[in-house]
Short mmCIF file of C-alpha atoms and ligand atoms in Angstrom, two decimals:
data_model
loop_
_atom_site.label_atom_id
_atom_site.label_comp_id
_atom_site.label_asym_id
_atom_site.label_seq_id
_atom_site.Cartn_x
_atom_site.Cartn_y
_atom_site.Cartn_z
CA MET A 633 -11.11 8.59 33.06
CA ALA A 634 -11.77 6.40 36.14
CA ARG A 635 -15.38 6.19 37.24
CA THR A 636 -16.69 6.03 40.80
CA ALA A 637 -17.35 2.45 41.92
CA VAL A 638 -21.00 1.56 42.57
CA ARG A 639 -21.41 -1.11 45.22
CA SER A 640 -25.13 -1.78 45.63
CA PRO A 641 -25.84 -5.44 46.62
CA ALA A 642 -28.17 -5.96 43.62
CA ARG A 643 -25.50 -4.83 41.21
CA ARG A 644 -22.87 -6.95 42.92
CA ALA A 645 -25.13 -10.00 42.60
CA ALA A 646 -25.74 -9.27 38.92
CA ALA A 647 -22.01 -9.12 38.35
CA GLU A 648 -21.56 -12.47 40.01
CA GLY A 649 -23.34 -14.91 37.65
CA PRO A 650 -21.49 -17.66 35.79
CA PRO A 651 -18.11 -16.27 34.78
CA VAL A 652 -17.81 -14.09 31.69
CA GLN A 653 -14.68 -15.05 29.79
CA ARG A 654 -12.06 -12.41 30.56
CA SER A 655 -8.33 -11.89 30.33
CA TYR A 656 -5.75 -9.15 30.67
CA GLU A 657 -4.29 -8.22 27.29
CA PHE A 658 -2.52 -5.53 25.31
CA VAL A 659 -5.31 -4.15 23.11
CA GLU A 660 -4.18 -2.15 20.11
CA GLY A 661 -5.62 -0.37 17.10
CA TRP A 662 -5.20 -2.24 13.84
CA GLY A 663 -2.42 0.12 12.69
CA MET A 664 -0.46 -0.72 15.89
CA ALA A 665 0.32 2.97 16.54
CA VAL A 666 -1.96 3.09 19.60
CA GLY A 667 -2.81 0.57 22.30
CA ALA A 668 -2.95 -0.11 26.02
CA PRO A 669 -3.29 -3.03 28.42
CA SER A 670 -6.89 -3.71 29.41
CA ARG A 671 -9.11 -6.31 30.94
CA VAL A 672 -11.01 -7.84 28.01
CA LEU A 673 -14.50 -9.25 28.64
CA ARG A 674 -15.93 -11.63 26.05
CA PRO A 675 -19.66 -12.27 26.55
CA ARG A 676 -21.40 -15.10 24.70
CA SER A 677 -25.00 -14.03 25.28
CA ILE A 678 -27.10 -10.97 26.05
CA ASP A 679 -27.23 -11.99 29.72
CA GLU A 680 -23.46 -12.09 29.85
CA LEU A 681 -23.27 -8.80 27.95
CA VAL A 682 -25.50 -7.11 30.54
CA ARG A 683 -23.32 -8.62 33.23
CA CYS A 684 -20.28 -6.96 31.63
CA PHE A 685 -21.87 -3.57 32.26
CA GLU A 686 -22.27 -4.55 35.90
CA ILE A 687 -18.67 -5.75 36.12
CA ALA A 688 -17.47 -2.39 34.80
CA ARG A 689 -19.71 -0.56 37.30
CA ARG A 690 -18.45 -2.72 40.12
CA ASP A 691 -14.84 -2.10 39.09
CA GLY A 692 -15.51 1.64 38.74
CA VAL A 693 -14.25 1.81 35.15
CA SER A 694 -15.67 2.46 31.68
CA LEU A 695 -16.34 -0.17 29.03
CA GLY A 696 -15.21 0.11 25.39
CA PRO A 697 -16.95 -2.11 22.80
CA ARG A 698 -14.75 -3.92 20.31
CA GLY A 699 -15.29 -6.31 17.42
CA THR A 700 -12.14 -7.76 15.86
CA GLY A 701 -10.15 -4.53 16.24
CA ASN A 702 -9.90 -3.65 12.55
CA SER A 703 -10.23 0.08 13.08
CA TYR A 704 -6.87 1.62 12.26
CA GLY A 705 -6.81 3.99 15.24
CA ASP A 706 -8.26 4.10 18.75
CA ALA A 707 -11.98 3.47 18.06
CA SER A 708 -11.95 0.17 19.98
CA VAL A 709 -9.14 0.84 22.45
CA ASN A 710 -10.02 1.79 26.02
CA ARG A 711 -6.97 2.59 28.12
CA ALA A 712 -9.13 3.91 30.96
CA GLY A 713 -11.25 0.84 31.49
CA HIS A 714 -12.31 -2.60 30.32
CA VAL A 715 -12.78 -3.72 26.73
CA LEU A 716 -16.01 -5.49 25.76
CA GLU A 717 -15.14 -7.79 22.87
CA LEU A 718 -18.18 -9.14 21.01
CA SER A 719 -16.40 -11.72 18.85
CA ARG A 720 -17.92 -14.67 20.76
CA MET A 721 -21.47 -13.64 20.00
CA ASN A 722 -21.03 -14.93 16.49
CA ARG A 723 -24.05 -16.98 15.47
CA ILE A 724 -25.93 -16.47 12.24
CA LEU A 725 -29.43 -16.50 13.75
CA ALA A 726 -31.43 -16.76 10.53
CA TRP A 727 -30.81 -16.75 6.79
CA ASN A 728 -33.52 -16.60 4.16
CA PRO A 729 -32.22 -17.52 0.68
CA GLU A 730 -35.57 -16.50 -0.84
CA ASN A 731 -35.33 -12.80 0.03
CA GLY A 732 -31.63 -12.49 0.99
CA ILE A 733 -32.27 -11.27 4.54
CA ALA A 734 -29.79 -12.30 7.23
CA GLU A 735 -30.16 -11.99 10.99
CA VAL A 736 -26.89 -12.17 12.89
CA GLU A 737 -25.25 -11.69 16.25
CA PRO A 738 -22.78 -8.78 16.33
CA GLY A 739 -19.62 -10.90 16.32
CA VAL A 740 -20.41 -12.55 12.98
CA THR A 741 -17.69 -11.44 10.60
CA VAL A 742 -18.03 -10.25 7.02
CA GLU A 743 -16.20 -13.45 6.08
CA GLN A 744 -18.68 -15.68 7.92
CA LEU A 745 -21.58 -13.92 6.26
CA TRP A 746 -20.38 -14.15 2.66
CA LYS A 747 -19.34 -17.77 3.08
CA ARG A 748 -22.83 -18.61 4.30
CA ILE A 749 -24.85 -16.74 1.68
CA LEU A 750 -22.78 -16.98 -1.52
CA PRO A 751 -23.68 -20.61 -2.35
CA ASP A 752 -27.34 -19.45 -2.39
CA GLY A 753 -26.51 -16.68 -4.88
CA TRP A 754 -26.20 -13.68 -2.53
CA TRP A 755 -23.38 -11.35 -1.50
CA PRO A 756 -23.28 -8.70 1.28
CA ARG A 757 -24.39 -5.34 -0.09
CA VAL A 758 -21.53 -3.52 1.60
CA VAL A 759 -18.14 -4.91 2.56
CA SER A 760 -14.89 -3.28 3.66
CA GLY A 761 -11.49 -3.86 2.06
CA THR A 762 -10.90 -6.70 4.53
CA MET A 763 -13.28 -9.54 5.41
CA PHE A 764 -12.26 -9.76 9.06
CA PRO A 765 -14.42 -7.04 10.71
CA THR A 766 -17.46 -8.08 12.73
CA LEU A 767 -20.85 -6.86 11.57
CA GLY A 768 -21.33 -5.12 14.94
CA GLY A 769 -18.10 -3.18 14.44
CA ALA A 770 -18.99 -2.53 10.81
CA LEU A 771 -22.38 -1.10 11.78
CA ALA A 772 -20.94 0.98 14.62
CA ALA A 773 -18.53 2.56 12.10
CA ASN A 774 -21.14 2.53 9.29
CA ILE A 775 -18.65 1.11 6.83
CA HIS A 776 -18.68 1.80 3.10
CA GLY A 777 -17.37 -0.28 0.23
CA LYS A 778 -16.13 0.27 -3.30
CA ASN A 779 -19.81 0.67 -4.24
CA ASN A 780 -20.58 3.52 -1.83
CA PHE A 781 -21.46 5.83 -4.72
CA LYS A 782 -24.15 3.37 -5.77
CA VAL A 783 -25.62 1.62 -2.71
CA GLY A 784 -24.58 3.75 0.27
CA THR A 785 -23.20 2.34 3.52
CA ILE A 786 -23.89 -0.78 5.57
CA GLY A 787 -26.42 1.32 7.50
CA ASP A 788 -28.39 1.70 4.28
CA ALA A 789 -28.48 -2.11 4.00
CA THR A 790 -29.61 -2.57 7.62
CA LEU A 791 -33.28 -3.23 8.30
CA GLU A 792 -33.31 -3.55 12.08
CA PHE A 793 -31.08 -4.07 15.09
CA ASP A 794 -31.24 -4.67 18.84
CA LEU A 795 -29.14 -2.35 20.96
CA VAL A 796 -28.30 -3.18 24.57
CA LEU A 797 -28.15 0.01 26.61
CA PRO A 798 -25.94 0.47 29.67
CA SER A 799 -29.12 0.16 31.78
CA GLY A 800 -29.56 -3.39 30.46
CA GLU A 801 -32.62 -2.43 28.43
CA VAL A 802 -32.69 -3.86 24.92
CA ARG A 803 -34.12 -1.50 22.26
CA THR A 804 -35.22 -2.76 18.85
CA CYS A 805 -34.64 -0.05 16.23
CA SER A 806 -35.47 0.37 12.56
CA ARG A 807 -36.33 3.23 10.22
CA ASP A 808 -39.90 3.16 11.62
CA ARG A 809 -39.25 2.20 15.21
CA ASP A 810 -37.04 4.29 17.49
CA SER A 811 -35.84 5.93 14.32
CA ASP A 812 -33.63 8.54 16.04
CA LEU A 813 -31.67 5.85 17.83
CA PHE A 814 -31.48 3.85 14.58
CA HIS A 815 -29.83 6.78 12.81
CA ALA A 816 -27.60 7.73 15.74
CA ALA A 817 -26.29 4.29 16.75
CA ILE A 818 -25.32 3.41 13.15
CA GLY A 819 -22.02 5.25 12.85
CA GLY A 820 -22.15 6.01 16.58
CA PHE A 821 -18.97 4.01 17.30
CA GLY A 822 -20.46 2.02 20.16
CA LEU A 823 -21.00 5.05 22.36
CA LEU A 824 -24.76 4.76 22.84
CA GLY A 825 -25.22 1.01 23.28
CA VAL A 826 -24.05 -2.36 22.05
CA PHE A 827 -25.54 -4.11 19.01
CA SER A 828 -26.66 -7.60 19.97
CA ARG A 829 -28.68 -8.53 16.84
CA ILE A 830 -28.56 -7.11 13.31
CA VAL A 831 -30.90 -7.72 10.37
CA LEU A 832 -29.34 -7.03 6.99
CA ALA A 833 -30.47 -7.09 3.37
CA THR A 834 -27.97 -8.67 0.96
CA LYS A 835 -27.60 -8.57 -2.82
CA ARG A 836 -28.58 -11.19 -5.44
CA VAL A 837 -25.63 -12.32 -7.61
CA HIS A 838 -25.68 -14.69 -10.57
CA SER A 839 -22.01 -15.58 -10.52
CA GLY A 840 -19.13 -15.84 -8.08
CA ASP A 841 -17.11 -13.68 -10.45
CA LEU A 842 -17.14 -10.02 -11.40
CA ARG A 843 -16.05 -8.51 -14.70
CA VAL A 844 -13.15 -6.18 -13.88
CA ARG A 845 -11.68 -3.55 -16.14
CA GLY A 846 -8.41 -1.74 -15.36
CA ILE A 847 -8.12 1.90 -16.47
CA SER A 848 -4.68 3.47 -16.18
CA THR A 849 -4.82 7.20 -15.38
CA ARG A 850 -2.00 9.69 -15.82
CA ASP A 851 -3.03 12.15 -13.11
CA LEU A 852 -5.76 12.81 -10.58
CA GLY A 853 -7.97 14.64 -13.07
CA GLU A 854 -7.92 11.66 -15.39
CA MET A 855 -8.74 9.35 -12.51
CA MET A 856 -11.76 11.43 -11.54
CA SER A 857 -12.94 11.54 -15.15
CA ALA A 858 -12.62 7.74 -15.40
CA PHE A 859 -14.78 7.37 -12.29
CA GLU A 860 -17.42 9.75 -13.62
CA ALA A 861 -17.46 8.05 -17.02
CA GLY A 862 -17.91 4.62 -15.40
CA ARG A 863 -20.35 5.60 -12.65
CA GLY A 864 -23.48 4.84 -14.66
CA ARG A 865 -22.71 1.20 -15.36
CA ALA A 866 -20.17 0.18 -12.70
CA ASP A 867 -21.19 -1.77 -9.62
CA TYR A 868 -17.83 -1.04 -7.99
CA LEU A 869 -15.19 1.62 -8.57
CA VAL A 870 -11.88 2.00 -6.77
CA GLY A 871 -8.74 3.93 -7.60
CA TRP A 872 -5.18 3.26 -6.50
CA ILE A 873 -2.86 6.29 -6.48
CA ASP A 874 0.93 6.45 -6.69
CA CYS A 875 1.57 9.29 -4.23
CA PHE A 876 5.26 9.76 -5.05
CA PRO A 877 5.53 11.69 -8.34
CA GLY A 878 4.76 15.40 -8.46
CA GLY A 879 4.20 17.79 -11.36
CA ASP A 880 2.07 16.56 -14.22
CA ALA A 881 2.06 12.99 -12.86
CA SER A 882 0.67 13.95 -9.45
CA GLY A 883 -2.15 11.58 -8.57
CA ARG A 884 -1.41 9.07 -11.34
CA GLY A 885 -2.79 5.62 -10.78
CA LEU A 886 -5.14 2.85 -11.77
CA VAL A 887 -8.93 2.56 -11.60
CA HIS A 888 -10.67 -0.78 -11.24
CA LEU A 889 -14.24 -0.91 -12.45
CA GLY A 890 -16.20 -4.00 -11.41
CA GLU A 891 -19.51 -5.20 -12.83
CA HIS A 892 -21.78 -8.05 -11.78
CA LEU A 893 -22.52 -10.66 -14.42
CA GLU A 894 -26.05 -10.90 -15.79
CA PRO A 895 -28.08 -14.10 -15.31
CA GLY A 896 -26.83 -16.72 -17.77
CA GLU A 897 -23.47 -14.99 -18.43
CA ASP A 898 -21.59 -17.37 -16.14
CA PRO A 899 -21.78 -20.87 -17.65
CA HIS A 900 -20.89 -22.48 -14.29
CA PRO A 901 -22.42 -20.49 -11.42
CA GLU A 902 -22.64 -23.69 -9.34
CA ARG A 903 -18.83 -23.71 -9.37
CA THR A 904 -18.05 -19.99 -9.01
CA LEU A 905 -20.59 -19.48 -6.22
CA THR A 906 -18.57 -21.70 -3.86
CA ALA A 907 -16.22 -20.61 -1.11
CA LEU A 908 -13.54 -22.76 -2.79
CA HIS A 909 -13.67 -20.64 -5.95
CA GLN A 910 -13.31 -17.48 -3.84
CA GLU A 911 -10.29 -18.79 -1.95
CA LEU A 912 -7.30 -16.47 -2.30
CA PRO A 913 -4.26 -18.36 -3.63
CA ALA A 914 -1.91 -19.79 -0.98
CA LYS A 915 1.14 -18.50 -2.84
CA VAL A 916 1.90 -15.08 -4.28
CA LEU A 917 3.26 -15.14 -7.85
CA GLY A 918 2.98 -18.92 -7.48
CA VAL A 919 6.17 -18.98 -5.41
CA PHE A 920 6.06 -17.22 -2.02
CA PRO A 921 3.82 -18.66 0.73
CA LYS A 922 1.54 -15.71 1.38
CA SER A 923 2.03 -15.94 5.17
CA GLU A 924 5.66 -14.93 4.68
CA VAL A 925 5.23 -12.18 2.12
CA TRP A 926 5.14 -9.42 4.75
CA ARG A 927 8.83 -10.20 5.44
CA ILE A 928 9.67 -9.38 1.82
CA LEU A 929 7.52 -6.27 1.89
CA ARG A 930 9.38 -5.17 4.99
CA LEU A 931 12.60 -4.87 2.96
CA PHE A 932 10.80 -2.30 0.79
CA ASN A 933 9.09 -0.47 3.65
CA ASN A 934 11.05 2.75 3.26
CA ASP A 935 10.70 5.75 0.95
CA ALA A 936 13.03 4.37 -1.75
CA GLY A 937 11.46 0.91 -1.69
CA MET A 938 7.91 2.20 -1.74
CA ARG A 939 8.68 4.65 -4.55
CA LEU A 940 9.92 1.65 -6.54
CA ILE A 941 6.92 -0.58 -5.72
CA ASN A 942 4.44 2.18 -6.54
CA ALA A 943 6.20 2.93 -9.84
CA ALA A 944 6.21 -0.77 -10.75
CA LYS A 945 2.52 -1.01 -9.94
CA TYR A 946 1.82 2.03 -12.08
CA MET A 947 3.69 0.47 -15.03
CA GLY A 948 1.80 -2.80 -14.47
CA GLY A 949 -1.42 -0.76 -14.49
CA ARG A 950 -0.56 0.78 -17.86
CA VAL A 951 -0.22 -2.70 -19.32
CA GLU A 952 -3.43 -3.87 -17.61
CA GLY A 953 -5.26 -0.80 -18.94
CA MET A 954 -4.45 -1.85 -22.51
CA GLY A 955 -5.93 -5.32 -22.02
CA GLU A 956 -9.45 -6.67 -22.08
CA PRO A 957 -11.61 -6.85 -18.93
CA HIS A 958 -11.02 -10.01 -16.92
CA LEU A 959 -13.02 -12.11 -14.48
CA GLN A 960 -12.15 -11.98 -10.81
CA SER A 961 -13.87 -13.62 -7.83
CA HIS A 962 -15.83 -11.39 -5.45
CA ALA A 963 -13.41 -12.13 -2.61
CA ALA A 964 -10.28 -11.41 -4.67
CA PHE A 965 -11.76 -8.11 -5.87
CA ALA A 966 -13.22 -6.97 -2.55
CA PHE A 967 -10.55 -8.18 -0.14
CA LEU A 968 -7.33 -7.65 -2.06
CA LEU A 969 -5.61 -6.50 1.12
CA ASP A 970 -6.28 -9.88 2.76
CA TYR A 971 -4.18 -11.49 0.03
CA VAL A 972 -1.06 -10.88 2.12
CA PRO A 973 -1.77 -11.90 5.73
CA ASN A 974 -0.42 -9.46 8.30
CA TRP A 975 0.99 -7.14 5.65
CA LYS A 976 0.88 -4.40 8.28
CA TRP A 977 3.84 -6.06 10.03
CA ALA A 978 5.99 -4.80 7.16
CA TYR A 979 5.64 -1.43 8.93
CA GLY A 980 7.41 -2.79 12.04
CA ARG A 981 6.16 -4.78 14.99
CA GLU A 982 6.75 -2.58 18.02
CA PRO A 983 3.39 -1.78 19.62
CA VAL A 984 2.60 1.93 19.78
CA ARG A 985 6.09 2.99 18.60
CA ARG A 986 5.85 1.67 15.03
CA GLY A 987 3.07 0.86 12.63
CA LEU A 988 0.85 2.87 10.34
CA ILE A 989 -1.99 5.32 10.39
CA GLN A 990 -4.54 5.84 7.71
CA TYR A 991 -5.74 9.37 7.04
CA GLN A 992 -8.93 9.46 4.96
CA PRO A 993 -10.51 12.83 4.21
CA PHE A 994 -13.91 13.00 2.45
CA VAL A 995 -14.27 16.12 0.32
CA PRO A 996 -17.33 17.45 -1.56
CA SER A 997 -17.11 17.12 -5.33
CA ALA A 998 -16.52 20.74 -6.27
CA ALA A 999 -13.41 21.10 -4.10
CA ALA A 1000 -12.04 17.54 -4.23
CA HIS A 1001 -9.53 17.84 -7.06
CA ALA A 1002 -7.85 20.98 -5.73
CA VAL A 1003 -7.85 19.76 -2.12
CA PHE A 1004 -6.35 16.35 -2.89
CA GLN A 1005 -3.66 17.82 -5.14
CA ASP A 1006 -2.83 20.26 -2.36
CA LEU A 1007 -2.60 17.41 0.19
CA LEU A 1008 -0.35 15.36 -2.07
CA ALA A 1009 1.98 18.34 -2.57
CA ARG A 1010 2.09 18.97 1.20
CA CYS A 1011 2.96 15.31 1.85
CA ARG A 1012 5.82 15.42 -0.62
CA ARG A 1013 7.14 18.73 0.76
CA ALA A 1014 7.00 17.42 4.32
CA GLY A 1015 8.79 14.19 3.37
CA HIS A 1016 5.87 12.01 4.48
CA VAL A 1017 4.66 10.43 1.27
CA PRO A 1018 1.84 7.90 1.76
CA TYR A 1019 2.96 4.38 0.88
CA LEU A 1020 -0.56 3.51 -0.28
CA GLY A 1021 -3.28 5.79 -1.65
CA VAL A 1022 -6.85 4.64 -2.34
CA PHE A 1023 -9.52 6.75 -3.99
CA LYS A 1024 -13.31 6.29 -3.82
CA ARG A 1025 -16.55 8.04 -4.82
CA HIS A 1026 -19.22 8.54 -2.14
CA ARG A 1027 -22.77 9.65 -1.62
CA PRO A 1028 -24.49 11.16 1.43
CA ASP A 1029 -26.49 9.03 3.86
CA PRO A 1030 -28.99 9.81 6.64
CA PHE A 1031 -26.94 8.70 9.65
CA TRP A 1032 -26.28 11.38 12.24
CA LEU A 1033 -22.51 11.18 12.47
CA THR A 1034 -21.84 10.02 8.94
CA HIS A 1035 -18.49 10.55 7.27
CA ALA A 1036 -19.94 10.38 3.76
CA VAL A 1037 -20.36 13.37 1.47
CA ASP A 1038 -21.46 13.81 -2.12
CA GLY A 1039 -17.86 13.66 -3.21
CA TRP A 1040 -14.66 11.70 -2.92
CA SER A 1041 -12.35 10.20 -0.36
CA PHE A 1042 -8.62 9.69 -0.52
CA ALA A 1043 -7.25 7.16 2.00
CA MET A 1044 -3.54 7.57 2.64
CA ASP A 1045 -1.39 5.08 4.61
CA PHE A 1046 1.51 6.70 6.47
CA LYS A 1047 4.36 4.93 8.18
CA VAL A 1048 4.70 5.72 11.90
CA SER A 1049 8.01 5.53 13.76
CA PRO A 1050 9.36 7.36 16.79
CA GLU A 1051 11.38 9.65 14.51
CA ARG A 1052 8.47 10.43 12.17
CA ARG A 1053 5.59 10.67 14.60
CA ALA A 1054 5.65 14.37 15.59
CA GLY A 1055 6.24 15.58 12.02
CA LEU A 1056 3.50 13.33 10.69
CA TRP A 1057 0.94 14.54 13.23
CA LYS A 1058 1.86 18.15 12.37
CA LEU A 1059 1.37 17.42 8.67
CA CYS A 1060 -2.01 15.80 9.36
CA ALA A 1061 -3.10 18.84 11.40
CA GLU A 1062 -2.21 21.10 8.47
CA MET A 1063 -4.01 18.84 6.01
CA SER A 1064 -7.09 18.77 8.24
CA GLU A 1065 -7.26 22.58 8.08
CA VAL A 1066 -7.37 22.38 4.28
CA VAL A 1067 -10.02 19.64 4.31
CA LEU A 1068 -12.22 21.32 6.90
CA ALA A 1069 -12.03 24.68 5.14
CA ALA A 1070 -13.38 22.93 2.02
CA GLY A 1071 -16.36 21.45 3.91
CA GLY A 1072 -14.78 17.99 4.17
CA ARG A 1073 -15.26 15.27 6.75
CA PHE A 1074 -13.35 12.40 8.32
CA TYR A 1075 -14.00 8.79 9.30
CA PHE A 1076 -13.19 7.64 12.82
CA ALA A 1077 -12.55 4.02 11.76
CA LYS A 1078 -9.44 5.34 10.01
CA ASP A 1079 -8.39 8.11 12.33
CA LEU A 1080 -5.86 8.70 15.08
CA VAL A 1081 -5.01 12.36 14.61
CA LEU A 1082 -8.15 14.51 14.79
CA THR A 1083 -8.97 16.68 17.76
CA ALA A 1084 -12.39 17.34 19.31
CA ARG A 1085 -12.13 20.83 17.84
CA ASP A 1086 -11.80 19.33 14.34
CA ALA A 1087 -14.77 17.00 14.92
CA ARG A 1088 -16.94 19.92 16.00
CA ARG A 1089 -16.16 21.62 12.71
CA PHE A 1090 -17.22 18.82 10.40
CA PHE A 1091 -20.29 17.33 12.07
CA PRO A 1092 -23.49 19.31 11.55
CA PRO A 1093 -23.92 21.10 14.94
CA GLU A 1094 -27.56 20.06 15.38
CA LYS A 1095 -26.70 16.40 14.75
CA LEU A 1096 -23.76 16.46 17.14
CA ALA A 1097 -25.86 18.16 19.83
CA ALA A 1098 -28.64 15.58 19.37
CA PHE A 1099 -26.09 12.75 19.59
CA GLU A 1100 -24.64 14.18 22.80
CA ARG A 1101 -28.17 14.54 24.23
CA LEU A 1102 -28.88 10.88 23.48
CA LYS A 1103 -25.56 9.89 25.03
CA ARG A 1104 -26.48 11.73 28.26
CA GLU A 1105 -29.95 10.18 28.26
CA LEU A 1106 -28.96 6.57 27.51
CA ASP A 1107 -25.61 6.47 29.25
CA PRO A 1108 -25.86 9.01 32.10
CA GLU A 1109 -22.93 7.45 33.98
CA GLY A 1110 -20.67 7.62 30.90
CA LEU A 1111 -20.10 3.87 31.06
CA LEU A 1112 -19.43 3.43 27.32
CA GLN A 1113 -16.12 5.04 26.49
CA THR A 1114 -13.16 4.52 24.20
CA ASP A 1115 -9.92 6.37 23.59
CA LEU A 1116 -11.64 7.78 20.48
CA TRP A 1117 -14.50 9.15 22.57
CA ARG A 1118 -12.16 10.91 24.96
CA ARG A 1119 -9.96 12.27 22.14
CA ALA A 1120 -12.48 13.34 19.52
CA PHE A 1121 -15.64 14.08 21.50
CA ARG A 1122 -14.66 15.00 25.03
CA ALA A 1123 -11.29 16.75 24.98
CA PRO A 1124 -11.45 20.55 25.19
C1 FAD B 1270 -7.20 -3.52 5.80
C2 FAD B 1270 -8.46 -2.76 6.17
C3 FAD B 1270 -9.31 -2.31 5.17
C4 FAD B 1270 -10.47 -1.61 5.52
N1 FAD B 1270 -11.29 -1.18 4.52
C5 FAD B 1270 -12.40 -0.47 4.83
C6 FAD B 1270 -13.28 -0.02 3.82
O1 FAD B 1270 -13.08 -0.28 2.63
N2 FAD B 1270 -14.38 0.69 4.18
C7 FAD B 1270 -14.64 0.97 5.50
O2 FAD B 1270 -15.66 1.63 5.77
N3 FAD B 1270 -13.83 0.55 6.49
C8 FAD B 1270 -12.73 -0.17 6.18
N4 FAD B 1270 -11.91 -0.61 7.19
C9 FAD B 1270 -12.26 -0.28 8.57
C10 FAD B 1270 -13.14 -1.34 9.23
O3 FAD B 1270 -14.10 -1.84 8.35
C11 FAD B 1270 -13.87 -0.71 10.41
O4 FAD B 1270 -12.94 -0.18 11.30
C12 FAD B 1270 -14.77 -1.68 11.19
O5 FAD B 1270 -15.43 -0.94 12.17
C13 FAD B 1270 -13.97 -2.78 11.85
O6 FAD B 1270 -14.84 -3.69 12.48
P1 FAD B 1270 -14.33 -4.45 13.81
O7 FAD B 1270 -15.24 -5.58 14.09
O8 FAD B 1270 -12.90 -4.77 13.68
O9 FAD B 1270 -14.59 -3.31 14.89
P2 FAD B 1270 -13.58 -2.59 15.88
O10 FAD B 1270 -12.52 -1.93 15.11
O11 FAD B 1270 -13.19 -3.53 16.94
O12 FAD B 1270 -14.59 -1.49 16.45
C14 FAD B 1270 -15.06 -0.46 15.63
C15 FAD B 1270 -16.04 0.42 16.38
O13 FAD B 1270 -17.23 -0.31 16.62
C16 FAD B 1270 -17.55 -0.35 18.01
N5 FAD B 1270 -18.19 -1.66 18.19
C17 FAD B 1270 -17.66 -2.87 17.91
N6 FAD B 1270 -18.59 -3.83 18.10
C18 FAD B 1270 -19.72 -3.21 18.51
C19 FAD B 1270 -21.03 -3.65 18.86
N7 FAD B 1270 -21.40 -4.94 18.84
N8 FAD B 1270 -21.95 -2.72 19.23
C20 FAD B 1270 -21.63 -1.41 19.26
N9 FAD B 1270 -20.41 -0.94 18.94
C21 FAD B 1270 -19.47 -1.83 18.56
C22 FAD B 1270 -16.24 -0.12 18.71
O14 FAD B 1270 -16.41 0.49 19.98
C23 FAD B 1270 -15.55 0.83 17.75
O15 FAD B 1270 -15.95 2.15 17.99
C24 FAD B 1270 -10.77 -1.34 6.89
C25 FAD B 1270 -9.91 -1.81 7.89
C26 FAD B 1270 -8.78 -2.53 7.53
C27 FAD B 1270 -7.88 -3.03 8.63
#
């Protein structure tokens, strides 16, 4: 939506300081199935950030915040205006190895953070399945990790932040100070203001390795039982699901249970706590340069190929499940998907026409088994079987627009192509009905298919109304907008 240009002399002057780095680019969601050309502004300081608001006002357009664009869908795409990319505000402002508290600019990535703190014996409390997101983007989405059931989201690990409002005012928020804004902006997808400073608590670790146990599971029920059995002692739990087989094998897969080592268990922490030890190998299976592996995966990126790969992984999991637990570095365990650079290109490299979407419903415990079995059966019937399925256990958190429930999530990767798109969106709409009827929720970092009507059904009405009130109060001109905002909040 174009905005009316404001041309007051003061605003024009503010927009005309030293140049903010800007370029005209095609800006896409990580899954490549959505994108648009935009002017991208890259501030390096708070002054420049405030100037970006003025530039958008002067140009009569909206401004969509963006980190490194790791949201699968349209959360950081803004086809109707400029994009405000925070990746250049990337200084670690302070790090205290005594108490594990880090103070960072919003463009610091998860990778930068762990590389800085690990040698001192600390690890981020919450990380995503890739290390490339910025902490500003991670906080705006309120990301969760494989330990969500135990430690909550990144918002739970956040002590304080500064938020730059469209007016240029900078608000410092914590649980005790401006607490409403603290709980609304975390998980608020950049719609209320822009994080410019974040203070995070991290976690003490006594080794650069985790003890990892593989548990092969013959169906979804067994997987859920394995999670529940391991929940008391595990630090991390994640399940991989082979979505192809039906019948008794529906939901079969492999659970990975990760545990931190106790002090003294690792004979050489000085070696394992280095970035070098965490480095992912340069070659896959010792042969293929990992930068080229997506080309091989591409050959298998069809139903027959993916059925084969998933079956092979399941058989490998059965063997792994019979073995002893093994040691794995934090990075290899947490960021397995980064092992193969640009693996998404296996889905095709034609912006907007080809790529992938991830569909990740969160369902309360009591209904989860039945709902997920129903979704899997619908996928198979519709001929859209997810090529990757990932299962996690969650817990509720206090953030206003949270996706988390006391229950489970099932993230499904679907291939998008011009031929499949309409059928896939129809399937997702049907699945959303099932999830919403069961009291489930969704996560905008992984979404491209929900409607505003769906969103109104899963957010608590009082929280959504309060969020919309804050939006009107803090951003009366509607300067902060993204494609996600227009699709999932504004559309009729
Ligand atoms: C392979 C892969 C695995 C993933 N695994 C997980 C996972 O395990 N758990 C999980 O929770 N997520 C996961 N994600 C999603 C990812 O962590 C989130 O989408 C995260 O928000 C990406 O951060 P980003 O810097 O790329 O932000 P972007 O995608 O660029 O932006 C995300 C949102 O944050 C807003 N934003 C960005 N910077 C700021 C700022 N400084 N101030 C205010 N708003 C801002 C944007 O407007 C947008 O709404 C995964 C993504 C990928 C690609």
